PDB file of C-alpha atoms in Angstrom:
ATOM      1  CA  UNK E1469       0.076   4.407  11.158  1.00 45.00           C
ATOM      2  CA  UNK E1470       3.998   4.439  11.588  1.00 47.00           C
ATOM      3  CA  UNK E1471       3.175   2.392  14.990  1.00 51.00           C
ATOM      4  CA  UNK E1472       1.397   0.219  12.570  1.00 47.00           C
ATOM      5  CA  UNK E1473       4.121  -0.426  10.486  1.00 49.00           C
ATOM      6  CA  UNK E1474       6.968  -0.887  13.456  1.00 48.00           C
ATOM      7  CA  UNK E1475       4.411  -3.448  14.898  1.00 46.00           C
ATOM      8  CA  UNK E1476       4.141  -5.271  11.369  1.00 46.00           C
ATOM      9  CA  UNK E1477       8.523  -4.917  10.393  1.00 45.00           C
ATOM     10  CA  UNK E1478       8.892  -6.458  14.141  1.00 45.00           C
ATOM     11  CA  UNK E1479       6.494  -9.411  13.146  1.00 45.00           C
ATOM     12  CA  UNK E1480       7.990  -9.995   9.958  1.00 42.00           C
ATOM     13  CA  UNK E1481      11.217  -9.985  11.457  1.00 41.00           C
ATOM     14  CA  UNK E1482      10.449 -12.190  14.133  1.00 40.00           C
ATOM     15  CA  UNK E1483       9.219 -14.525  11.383  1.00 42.00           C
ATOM     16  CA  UNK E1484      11.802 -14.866   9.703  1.00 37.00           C
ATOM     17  CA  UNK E1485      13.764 -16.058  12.574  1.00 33.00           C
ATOM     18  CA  UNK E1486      11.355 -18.255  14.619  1.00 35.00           C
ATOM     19  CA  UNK E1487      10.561 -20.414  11.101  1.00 37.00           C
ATOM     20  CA  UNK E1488      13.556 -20.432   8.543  1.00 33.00           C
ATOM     21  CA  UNK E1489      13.112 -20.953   5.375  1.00 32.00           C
ATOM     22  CA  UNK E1490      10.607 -19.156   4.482  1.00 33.00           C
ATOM     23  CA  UNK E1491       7.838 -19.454   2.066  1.00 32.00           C
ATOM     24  CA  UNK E1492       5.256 -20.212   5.147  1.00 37.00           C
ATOM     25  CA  UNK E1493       3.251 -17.271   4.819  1.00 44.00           C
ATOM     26  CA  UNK E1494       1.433 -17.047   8.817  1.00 49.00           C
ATOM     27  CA  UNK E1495       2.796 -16.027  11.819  1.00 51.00           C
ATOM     28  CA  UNK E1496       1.262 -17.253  15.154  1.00 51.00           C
ATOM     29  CA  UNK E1497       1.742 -15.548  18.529  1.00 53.00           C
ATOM     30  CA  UNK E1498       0.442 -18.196  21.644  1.00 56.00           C
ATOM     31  CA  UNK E1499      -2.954 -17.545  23.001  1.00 56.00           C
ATOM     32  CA  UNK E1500      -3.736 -18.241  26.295  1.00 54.00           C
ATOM     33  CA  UNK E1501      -4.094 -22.141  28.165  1.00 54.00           C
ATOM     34  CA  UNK E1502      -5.012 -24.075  25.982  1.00 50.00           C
ATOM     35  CA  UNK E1503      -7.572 -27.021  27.734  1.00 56.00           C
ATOM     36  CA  UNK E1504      -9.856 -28.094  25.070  1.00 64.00           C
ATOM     37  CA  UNK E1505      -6.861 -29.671  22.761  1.00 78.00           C
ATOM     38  CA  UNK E1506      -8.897 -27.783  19.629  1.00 84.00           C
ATOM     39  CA  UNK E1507      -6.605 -26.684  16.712  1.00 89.00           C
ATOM     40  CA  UNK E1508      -7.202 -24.612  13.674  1.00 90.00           C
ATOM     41  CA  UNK E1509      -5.890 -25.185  10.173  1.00 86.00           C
ATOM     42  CA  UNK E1510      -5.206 -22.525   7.408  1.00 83.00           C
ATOM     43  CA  UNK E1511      -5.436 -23.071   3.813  1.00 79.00           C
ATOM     44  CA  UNK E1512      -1.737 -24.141   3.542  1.00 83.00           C
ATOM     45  CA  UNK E1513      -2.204 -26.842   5.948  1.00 85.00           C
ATOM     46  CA  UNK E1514      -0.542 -25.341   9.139  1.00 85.00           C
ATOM     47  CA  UNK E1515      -2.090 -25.755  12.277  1.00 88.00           C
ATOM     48  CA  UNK E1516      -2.141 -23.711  15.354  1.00 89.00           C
ATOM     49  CA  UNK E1517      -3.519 -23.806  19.088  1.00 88.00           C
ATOM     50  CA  UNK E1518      -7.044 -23.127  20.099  1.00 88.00           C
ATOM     51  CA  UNK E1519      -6.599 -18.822  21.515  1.00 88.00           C
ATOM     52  CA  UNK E1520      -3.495 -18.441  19.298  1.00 89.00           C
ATOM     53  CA  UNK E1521      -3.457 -15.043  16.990  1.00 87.00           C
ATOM     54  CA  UNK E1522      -2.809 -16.059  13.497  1.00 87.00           C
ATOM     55  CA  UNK E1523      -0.821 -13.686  11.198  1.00 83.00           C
ATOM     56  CA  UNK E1524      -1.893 -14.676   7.503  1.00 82.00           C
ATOM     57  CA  UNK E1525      -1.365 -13.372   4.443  1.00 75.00           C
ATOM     58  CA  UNK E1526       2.338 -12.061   5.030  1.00 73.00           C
ATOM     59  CA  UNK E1527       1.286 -10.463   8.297  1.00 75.00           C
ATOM     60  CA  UNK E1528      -1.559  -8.248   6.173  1.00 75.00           C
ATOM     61  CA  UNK E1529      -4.387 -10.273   8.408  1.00 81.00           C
ATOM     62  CA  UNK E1530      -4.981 -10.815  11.741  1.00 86.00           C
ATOM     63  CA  UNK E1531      -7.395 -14.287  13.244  1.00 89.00           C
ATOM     64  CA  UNK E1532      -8.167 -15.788  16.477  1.00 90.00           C
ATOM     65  CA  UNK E1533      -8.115 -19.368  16.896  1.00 91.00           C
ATOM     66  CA  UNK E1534     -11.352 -20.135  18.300  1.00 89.00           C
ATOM     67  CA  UNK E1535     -13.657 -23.141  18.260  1.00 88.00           C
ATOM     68  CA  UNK E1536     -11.366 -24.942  16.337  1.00 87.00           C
ATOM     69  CA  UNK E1537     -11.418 -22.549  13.519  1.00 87.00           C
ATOM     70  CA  UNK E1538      -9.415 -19.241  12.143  1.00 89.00           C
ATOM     71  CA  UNK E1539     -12.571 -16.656  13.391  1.00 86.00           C
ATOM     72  CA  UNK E1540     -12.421 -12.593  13.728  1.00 85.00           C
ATOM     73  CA  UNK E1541     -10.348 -12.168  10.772  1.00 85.00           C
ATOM     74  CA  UNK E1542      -9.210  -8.271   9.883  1.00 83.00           C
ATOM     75  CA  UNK E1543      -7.345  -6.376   7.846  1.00 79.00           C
ATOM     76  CA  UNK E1544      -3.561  -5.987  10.280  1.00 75.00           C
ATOM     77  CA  UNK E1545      -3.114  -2.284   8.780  1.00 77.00           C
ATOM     78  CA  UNK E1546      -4.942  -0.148   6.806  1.00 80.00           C
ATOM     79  CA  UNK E1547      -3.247   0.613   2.778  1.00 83.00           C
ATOM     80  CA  UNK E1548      -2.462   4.566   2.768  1.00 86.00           C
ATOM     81  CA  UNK E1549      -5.286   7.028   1.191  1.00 90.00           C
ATOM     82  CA  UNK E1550      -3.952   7.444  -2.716  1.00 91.00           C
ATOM     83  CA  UNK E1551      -4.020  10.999  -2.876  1.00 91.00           C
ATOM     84  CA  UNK E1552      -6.224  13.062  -5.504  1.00 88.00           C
ATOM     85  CA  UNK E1553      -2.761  14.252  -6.982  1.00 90.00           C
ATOM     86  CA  UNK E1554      -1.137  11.291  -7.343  1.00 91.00           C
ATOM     87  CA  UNK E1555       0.915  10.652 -10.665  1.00 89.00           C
ATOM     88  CA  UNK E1556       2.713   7.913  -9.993  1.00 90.00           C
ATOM     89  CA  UNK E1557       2.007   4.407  -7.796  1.00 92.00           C
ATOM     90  CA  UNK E1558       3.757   1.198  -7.082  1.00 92.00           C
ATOM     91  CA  UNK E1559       1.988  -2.167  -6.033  1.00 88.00           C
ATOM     92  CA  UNK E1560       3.478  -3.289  -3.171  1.00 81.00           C
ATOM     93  CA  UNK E1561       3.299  -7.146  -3.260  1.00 72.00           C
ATOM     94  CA  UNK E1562       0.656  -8.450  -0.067  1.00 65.00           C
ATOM     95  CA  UNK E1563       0.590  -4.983   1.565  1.00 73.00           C
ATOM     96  CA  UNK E1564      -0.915  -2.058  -0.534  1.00 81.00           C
ATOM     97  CA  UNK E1565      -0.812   0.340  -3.603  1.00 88.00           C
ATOM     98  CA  UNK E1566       0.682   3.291  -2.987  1.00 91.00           C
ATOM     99  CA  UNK E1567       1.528   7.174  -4.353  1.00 92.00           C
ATOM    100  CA  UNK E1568       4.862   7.508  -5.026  1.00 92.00           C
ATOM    101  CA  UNK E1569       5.086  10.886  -6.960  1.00 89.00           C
ATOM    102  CA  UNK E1570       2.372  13.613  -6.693  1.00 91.00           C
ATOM    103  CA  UNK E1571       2.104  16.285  -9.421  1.00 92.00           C
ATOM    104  CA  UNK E1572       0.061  17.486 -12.443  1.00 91.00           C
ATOM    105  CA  UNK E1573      -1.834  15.212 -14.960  1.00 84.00           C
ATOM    106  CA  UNK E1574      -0.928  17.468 -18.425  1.00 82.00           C
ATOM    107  CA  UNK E1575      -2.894  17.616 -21.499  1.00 74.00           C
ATOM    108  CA  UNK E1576      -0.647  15.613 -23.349  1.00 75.00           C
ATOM    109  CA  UNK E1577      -1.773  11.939 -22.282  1.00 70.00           C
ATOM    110  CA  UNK E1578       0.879  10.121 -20.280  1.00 74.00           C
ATOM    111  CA  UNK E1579       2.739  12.554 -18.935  1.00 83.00           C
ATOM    112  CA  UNK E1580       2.778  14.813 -15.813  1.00 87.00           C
ATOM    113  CA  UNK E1581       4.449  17.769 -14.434  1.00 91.00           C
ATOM    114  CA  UNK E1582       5.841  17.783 -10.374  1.00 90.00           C
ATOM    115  CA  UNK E1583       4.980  19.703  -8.010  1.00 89.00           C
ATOM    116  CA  UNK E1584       6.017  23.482  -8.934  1.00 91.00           C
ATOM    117  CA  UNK E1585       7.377  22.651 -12.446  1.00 92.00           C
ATOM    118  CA  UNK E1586       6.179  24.173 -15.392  1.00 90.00           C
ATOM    119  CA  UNK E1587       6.039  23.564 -19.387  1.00 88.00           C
ATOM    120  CA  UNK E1588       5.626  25.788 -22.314  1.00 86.00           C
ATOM    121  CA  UNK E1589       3.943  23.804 -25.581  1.00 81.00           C
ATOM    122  CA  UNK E1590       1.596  24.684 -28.051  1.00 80.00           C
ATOM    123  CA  UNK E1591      -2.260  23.716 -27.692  1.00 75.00           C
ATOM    124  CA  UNK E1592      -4.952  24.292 -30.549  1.00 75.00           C
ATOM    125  CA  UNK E1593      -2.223  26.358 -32.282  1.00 78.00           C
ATOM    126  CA  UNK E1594      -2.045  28.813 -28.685  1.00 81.00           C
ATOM    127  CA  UNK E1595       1.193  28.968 -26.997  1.00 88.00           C
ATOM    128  CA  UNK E1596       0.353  27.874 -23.225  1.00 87.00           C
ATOM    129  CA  UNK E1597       2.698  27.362 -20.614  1.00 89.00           C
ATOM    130  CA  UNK E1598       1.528  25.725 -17.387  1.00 90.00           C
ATOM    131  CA  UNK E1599       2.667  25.182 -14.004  1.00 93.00           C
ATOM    132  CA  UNK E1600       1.894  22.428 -11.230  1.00 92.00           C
ATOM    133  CA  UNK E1601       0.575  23.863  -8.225  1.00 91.00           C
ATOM    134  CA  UNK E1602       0.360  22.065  -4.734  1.00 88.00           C
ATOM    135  CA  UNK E1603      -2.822  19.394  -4.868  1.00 87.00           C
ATOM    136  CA  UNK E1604      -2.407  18.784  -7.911  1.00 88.00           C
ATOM    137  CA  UNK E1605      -3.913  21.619  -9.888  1.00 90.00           C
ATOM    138  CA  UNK E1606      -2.451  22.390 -13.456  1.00 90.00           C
ATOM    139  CA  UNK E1607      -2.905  26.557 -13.581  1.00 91.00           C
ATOM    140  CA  UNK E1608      -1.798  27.499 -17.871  1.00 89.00           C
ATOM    141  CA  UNK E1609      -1.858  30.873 -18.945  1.00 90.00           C
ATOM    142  CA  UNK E1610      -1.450  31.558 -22.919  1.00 88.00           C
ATOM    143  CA  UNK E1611       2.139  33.127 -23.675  1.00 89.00           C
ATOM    144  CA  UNK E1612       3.345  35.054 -26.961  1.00 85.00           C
ATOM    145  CA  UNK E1613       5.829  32.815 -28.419  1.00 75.00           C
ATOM    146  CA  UNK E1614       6.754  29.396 -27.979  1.00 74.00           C
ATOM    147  CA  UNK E1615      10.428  28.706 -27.479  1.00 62.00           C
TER     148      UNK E1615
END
């Protein structure tokens, strides 16, 4: 995965310096000899050499130019499992969702407890206090008073 990313940060940059001015949204690495003078065409209208790899999409897909069209596209890297415990995500414009704070979903709607804290508030007119335990799991225990 982190070779994944170093791979993708190193193709980015490389963008940005073989075509300023951004905006262009593909990358293309040469294939190999090119004899039978096909090209291939994106949807943006750039064209590329018959055997180059095509980076589209911000560098989030991979294609072969082949036959004289963009073939064998995939997915460059694979988005991050959200775990079960997530709270918290951000969308991450062309690459993926992901978790950014794990913790406890609480009874109250909206709002969440981290990873080891805890809360004291009243529930069906029962003091509880609860704490967030690793993975996510919300253990409450009724207490005396509330303070």
């Amino acid at each position: 995965m982190a070779e994944t990313r170093s791979a993708m940060l190193l193709l980015l940059t490389a963008y940005l310096l073989i075509l300023p001015g951004g905006g262009d949204e593909v990358y293309s690495a040469p294939g190999g000899g090119d004899t039978t003078g096909l090209t291939c065409e994106d949807d943006i209208g750039n064209t590329f050499k018959e055997g180059d790899t095509v980076w589209l999409d911000f560098g989030s897909r991979k294609c072969l130019c082949a036959n004289g069209q963009l073939t064998e596209c995939n997915d460059a890297y694979q988005c991050p499992p959200i775990p079960e415990d997530c709270v918290e995500t951000r969308d991450i414009p062309d690459y993926c969702t992901v978790c950014t704070k794990q913790g406890c979903k609480t009874h109250t709607e909206g709002q969440y407890l981290s990873i080891g804290e805890s809360k004291t508030y009243m529930e069906d007119k029962a003091c509880r206090r609860c704490e967030c335990k690793a993975g996510g799991k919300l253990e409450c225990v009724d207490v005396p008073d509330c303070e």
